[in-house]
Amino acid sequence: MSPLKLLGPFAHVGSIVANLFSRLVRSFQPIYANESRSCELLAAGCAVGVACTFSAPVGGVLFSIEVTAVYFAVRDYWRGFFAAACSSILFSLLRLYTQSSEVTVVAFYQTAFQHRSFVPEELFFFALIGLFCGVTGAIFIFLHRRLVLFLRRNRFMKIVFQKNWFVYPAVVSLLHAIIRYTSFLGQFMNGEVYVDHGTRRSYL
C-alpha cells in the first residue's frame, strides 16, 4: 500500500490516541483540562502519525505545526519531536521483524544499499553518540552564555569590546589561528594532506 494512503489514517489514529490520553490524564491532573494542553497533545499525536508513515520525525513535527495550530509554543517542539522519534523507531523495528525491510516508503529510483544498513543492537550505541553530542552541545551553549554575560558585566571588557567592535572578531580570529596552527594543537586536529606529483608540479 502506498504511504500516501496511510498518512491520513495514521495521523487520525495518532490524534485519537492523544485525545484519549488527554481525557485520561485530565481525570487526575486538572491542569490538562486546559485547551492549550489538549492542542499540544493533539499536535504530538499528528506528529507521531506522520513519523510512523514516513519514518520522518522532523517532517511529523512540521506537519503537526502546520495543521493543528496557528500559534505553536517553542516548548512543544522537543515534545513533539521526542514522541515522533520514539514512534518512528518503534514502528521501524516492528516492521523490521514482521517484514523483509524496515523502510516504509519505496523510492521510485532504488539504491544499492545492503539489505540491512544497521542492526537493532547498534541503536544503543547510536543513542549513546546522540547523548554525548547533546551533552557536549549543552555544555558549549552554557559556556558561551557565561562568556557573553562576563563580557557584558565586566567594565574593562565592555570598554574594549563594545566600544571597539573590531577588537572582538580580531581576538577570536587570533585565538582560533593560534589553536589551529599546525605546529601547535592543530597537528592533532588537521588531517594529513597527500599531494601527488602532478598537483605538486602544477601548484608548487
Short mmCIF file of C-alpha atoms in Angstrom, two decimals:
data_model
loop_
_atom_site.label_atom_id
_atom_site.label_comp_id
_atom_site.label_asym_id
_atom_site.label_seq_id
_atom_site.Cartn_x
_atom_site.Cartn_y
_atom_site.Cartn_z
CA MET A 1 0.00 0.00 0.00
CA SER A 2 1.22 3.48 -0.82
CA PRO A 3 2.40 5.57 2.17
CA LEU A 4 0.18 8.43 0.99
CA LYS A 5 -2.84 6.22 1.66
CA LEU A 6 -1.58 5.52 5.18
CA LEU A 7 -0.86 9.14 6.10
CA GLY A 8 -4.44 10.17 6.78
CA PRO A 9 -5.43 7.12 8.86
CA PHE A 10 -2.17 7.14 10.84
CA ALA A 11 -2.45 10.85 11.65
CA HIS A 12 -6.10 10.32 12.57
CA VAL A 13 -5.31 7.36 14.83
CA GLY A 14 -2.47 9.30 16.47
CA SER A 15 -4.80 12.22 17.15
CA ILE A 16 -7.45 9.90 18.60
CA VAL A 17 -4.94 8.24 20.92
CA ALA A 18 -3.63 11.65 22.02
CA ASN A 19 -7.18 12.81 22.74
CA LEU A 20 -7.87 9.68 24.79
CA PHE A 21 -4.67 10.19 26.75
CA SER A 22 -5.70 13.79 27.35
CA ARG A 23 -9.04 12.69 28.77
CA LEU A 24 -7.37 10.03 30.89
CA VAL A 25 -4.81 12.39 32.38
CA ARG A 26 -7.42 15.10 32.82
CA SER A 27 -9.25 12.98 35.40
CA PHE A 28 -6.41 13.15 37.95
CA GLN A 29 -4.43 16.15 36.61
CA PRO A 30 -6.84 19.09 36.27
CA ILE A 31 -4.15 21.22 34.64
CA TYR A 32 -4.57 19.19 31.45
CA ALA A 33 -8.19 20.33 31.22
CA ASN A 34 -6.81 23.49 29.64
CA GLU A 35 -7.49 23.74 25.92
CA SER A 36 -3.88 24.59 25.12
CA ARG A 37 -2.72 21.35 26.74
CA SER A 38 -5.16 19.38 24.64
CA CYS A 39 -3.87 21.09 21.50
CA GLU A 40 -0.30 20.22 22.47
CA LEU A 41 -1.18 16.54 22.84
CA LEU A 42 -3.11 16.67 19.58
CA ALA A 43 -0.09 18.11 17.77
CA ALA A 44 2.12 15.38 19.22
CA GLY A 45 -0.37 12.75 18.04
CA CYS A 46 -0.31 14.12 14.49
CA ALA A 47 3.49 14.15 14.54
CA VAL A 48 3.51 10.52 15.66
CA GLY A 49 1.20 9.51 12.81
CA VAL A 50 3.34 11.14 10.14
CA ALA A 51 6.55 9.80 11.69
CA CYS A 52 5.20 6.25 11.63
CA THR A 53 4.16 6.62 8.00
CA PHE A 54 7.34 8.06 6.52
CA SER A 55 9.89 7.38 9.31
CA ALA A 56 10.49 11.14 9.41
CA PRO A 57 10.20 12.70 12.90
CA VAL A 58 11.10 16.20 11.72
CA GLY A 59 8.51 16.02 8.97
CA GLY A 60 5.95 14.88 11.52
CA VAL A 61 6.64 17.87 13.75
CA LEU A 62 6.41 20.29 10.81
CA PHE A 63 3.16 18.68 9.69
CA SER A 64 1.69 18.96 13.18
CA ILE A 65 2.64 22.63 13.35
CA GLU A 66 1.00 23.28 10.00
CA VAL A 67 -2.33 21.56 10.57
CA THR A 68 -3.06 21.85 14.29
CA ALA A 69 -2.27 25.36 15.44
CA VAL A 70 -1.68 28.89 14.29
CA TYR A 71 0.50 29.62 17.32
CA PHE A 72 2.95 26.90 18.29
CA ALA A 73 4.90 27.23 21.54
CA VAL A 74 8.63 26.62 21.44
CA ARG A 75 8.38 24.15 24.33
CA ASP A 76 6.23 21.88 22.16
CA TYR A 77 8.90 21.34 19.52
CA TRP A 78 11.04 18.94 21.51
CA ARG A 79 7.97 17.20 22.94
CA GLY A 80 6.56 16.53 19.51
CA PHE A 81 9.95 15.52 18.14
CA PHE A 82 10.59 13.16 21.04
CA ALA A 83 7.22 11.46 20.59
CA ALA A 84 7.69 11.28 16.81
CA ALA A 85 11.24 9.91 17.09
CA CYS A 86 10.23 7.21 19.58
CA SER A 87 7.26 6.17 17.47
CA SER A 88 9.33 6.13 14.28
CA ILE A 89 12.00 3.92 15.86
CA LEU A 90 9.41 1.55 17.33
CA PHE A 91 7.49 1.33 14.06
CA SER A 92 10.68 0.67 12.09
CA LEU A 93 11.73 -2.09 14.50
CA LEU A 94 8.31 -3.73 14.36
CA ARG A 95 8.34 -3.55 10.58
CA LEU A 96 11.87 -4.97 10.52
CA TYR A 97 10.78 -8.06 12.45
CA THR A 98 7.49 -8.54 10.61
CA GLN A 99 8.57 -7.80 7.04
CA SER A 100 11.72 -8.03 4.98
CA SER A 101 12.58 -4.32 5.22
CA GLU A 102 12.21 -1.55 7.76
CA VAL A 103 11.63 1.03 5.01
CA THR A 104 8.10 2.40 4.90
CA VAL A 105 8.50 4.42 1.70
CA VAL A 106 9.60 2.69 -1.50
CA ALA A 107 11.61 5.08 -3.66
CA PHE A 108 10.99 5.24 -7.40
CA TYR A 109 14.73 5.09 -8.09
CA GLN A 110 16.19 2.36 -5.93
CA THR A 111 19.67 2.50 -4.43
CA ALA A 112 22.12 -0.34 -3.97
CA PHE A 113 22.46 -0.32 -0.19
CA GLN A 114 22.73 -3.53 1.75
CA HIS A 115 19.63 -5.31 2.95
CA ARG A 116 20.17 -4.08 6.49
CA SER A 117 22.03 -0.83 6.81
CA PHE A 118 22.09 -1.31 10.59
CA VAL A 119 21.19 -3.97 13.10
CA PRO A 120 18.90 -3.25 16.05
CA GLU A 121 21.73 -3.94 18.50
CA GLU A 122 23.52 -0.83 17.20
CA LEU A 123 20.72 1.50 18.26
CA PHE A 124 22.05 1.59 21.82
CA PHE A 125 25.41 2.89 20.64
CA PHE A 126 23.70 5.37 18.32
CA ALA A 127 21.75 6.62 21.34
CA LEU A 128 24.99 6.98 23.32
CA ILE A 129 26.53 9.01 20.49
CA GLY A 130 23.45 11.22 20.37
CA LEU A 131 23.53 11.65 24.15
CA PHE A 132 27.22 12.59 24.07
CA CYS A 133 26.68 15.11 21.27
CA GLY A 134 23.67 16.58 23.05
CA VAL A 135 25.55 16.99 26.33
CA THR A 136 28.52 18.49 24.50
CA GLY A 137 26.26 20.97 22.72
CA ALA A 138 24.57 21.91 26.01
CA ILE A 139 27.96 22.50 27.64
CA PHE A 140 29.04 24.66 24.71
CA ILE A 141 25.87 26.76 24.94
CA PHE A 142 26.32 27.11 28.71
CA LEU A 143 29.94 28.24 28.37
CA HIS A 144 29.08 30.63 25.55
CA ARG A 145 26.31 32.17 27.64
CA ARG A 146 28.65 32.62 30.60
CA LEU A 147 31.23 34.22 28.32
CA VAL A 148 28.70 36.66 26.87
CA LEU A 149 27.44 37.61 30.34
CA PHE A 150 31.01 38.11 31.52
CA LEU A 151 31.78 40.38 28.58
CA ARG A 152 28.64 42.42 29.27
CA ARG A 153 29.15 42.78 33.02
CA ASN A 154 32.89 43.34 33.19
CA ARG A 155 33.69 47.03 32.91
CA PHE A 156 37.05 46.60 31.22
CA MET A 157 35.70 44.09 28.69
CA LYS A 158 32.76 46.35 27.98
CA ILE A 159 35.07 49.24 27.17
CA VAL A 160 37.36 47.15 25.00
CA PHE A 161 34.89 45.03 23.06
CA GLN A 162 31.66 47.01 22.89
CA LYS A 163 33.10 50.39 22.02
CA ASN A 164 35.69 48.95 19.65
CA TRP A 165 33.63 46.47 17.66
CA PHE A 166 36.56 45.26 15.53
CA VAL A 167 38.60 44.07 18.55
CA TYR A 168 36.35 41.11 19.41
CA PRO A 169 36.47 39.36 15.99
CA ALA A 170 40.19 40.11 15.77
CA VAL A 171 40.85 38.44 19.15
CA VAL A 172 38.66 35.44 18.29
CA SER A 173 40.38 35.03 14.91
CA LEU A 174 43.80 35.27 16.55
CA LEU A 175 42.96 32.65 19.17
CA HIS A 176 41.50 30.35 16.53
CA ALA A 177 44.58 30.73 14.34
CA ILE A 178 46.91 30.01 17.27
CA ILE A 179 44.97 26.91 18.33
CA ARG A 180 44.65 25.55 14.79
CA TYR A 181 48.27 26.30 13.90
CA THR A 182 49.86 23.15 12.52
CA SER A 183 52.87 23.31 14.83
CA PHE A 184 50.65 23.69 17.91
CA LEU A 185 47.34 21.95 18.68
CA GLY A 186 46.40 21.98 15.02
CA GLN A 187 48.62 18.99 14.36
CA PHE A 188 46.12 16.89 16.32
CA MET A 189 43.08 18.37 14.54
CA ASN A 190 44.06 18.58 10.89
CA GLY A 191 44.36 15.56 8.67
CA GLU A 192 47.39 14.80 6.60
CA VAL A 193 47.33 16.05 3.03
CA TYR A 194 48.84 13.85 0.38
CA VAL A 195 49.82 15.74 -2.77
CA ASP A 196 50.59 13.70 -5.84
CA HIS A 197 53.34 14.52 -8.28
CA GLY A 198 51.06 16.20 -10.83
CA THR A 199 49.42 18.50 -8.30
CA ARG A 200 52.77 19.37 -6.76
CA ARG A 201 54.21 20.24 -10.17
CA SER A 202 51.17 22.37 -11.05
CA TYR A 203 50.88 24.41 -7.89
CA LEU A 204 54.30 24.31 -6.24
#
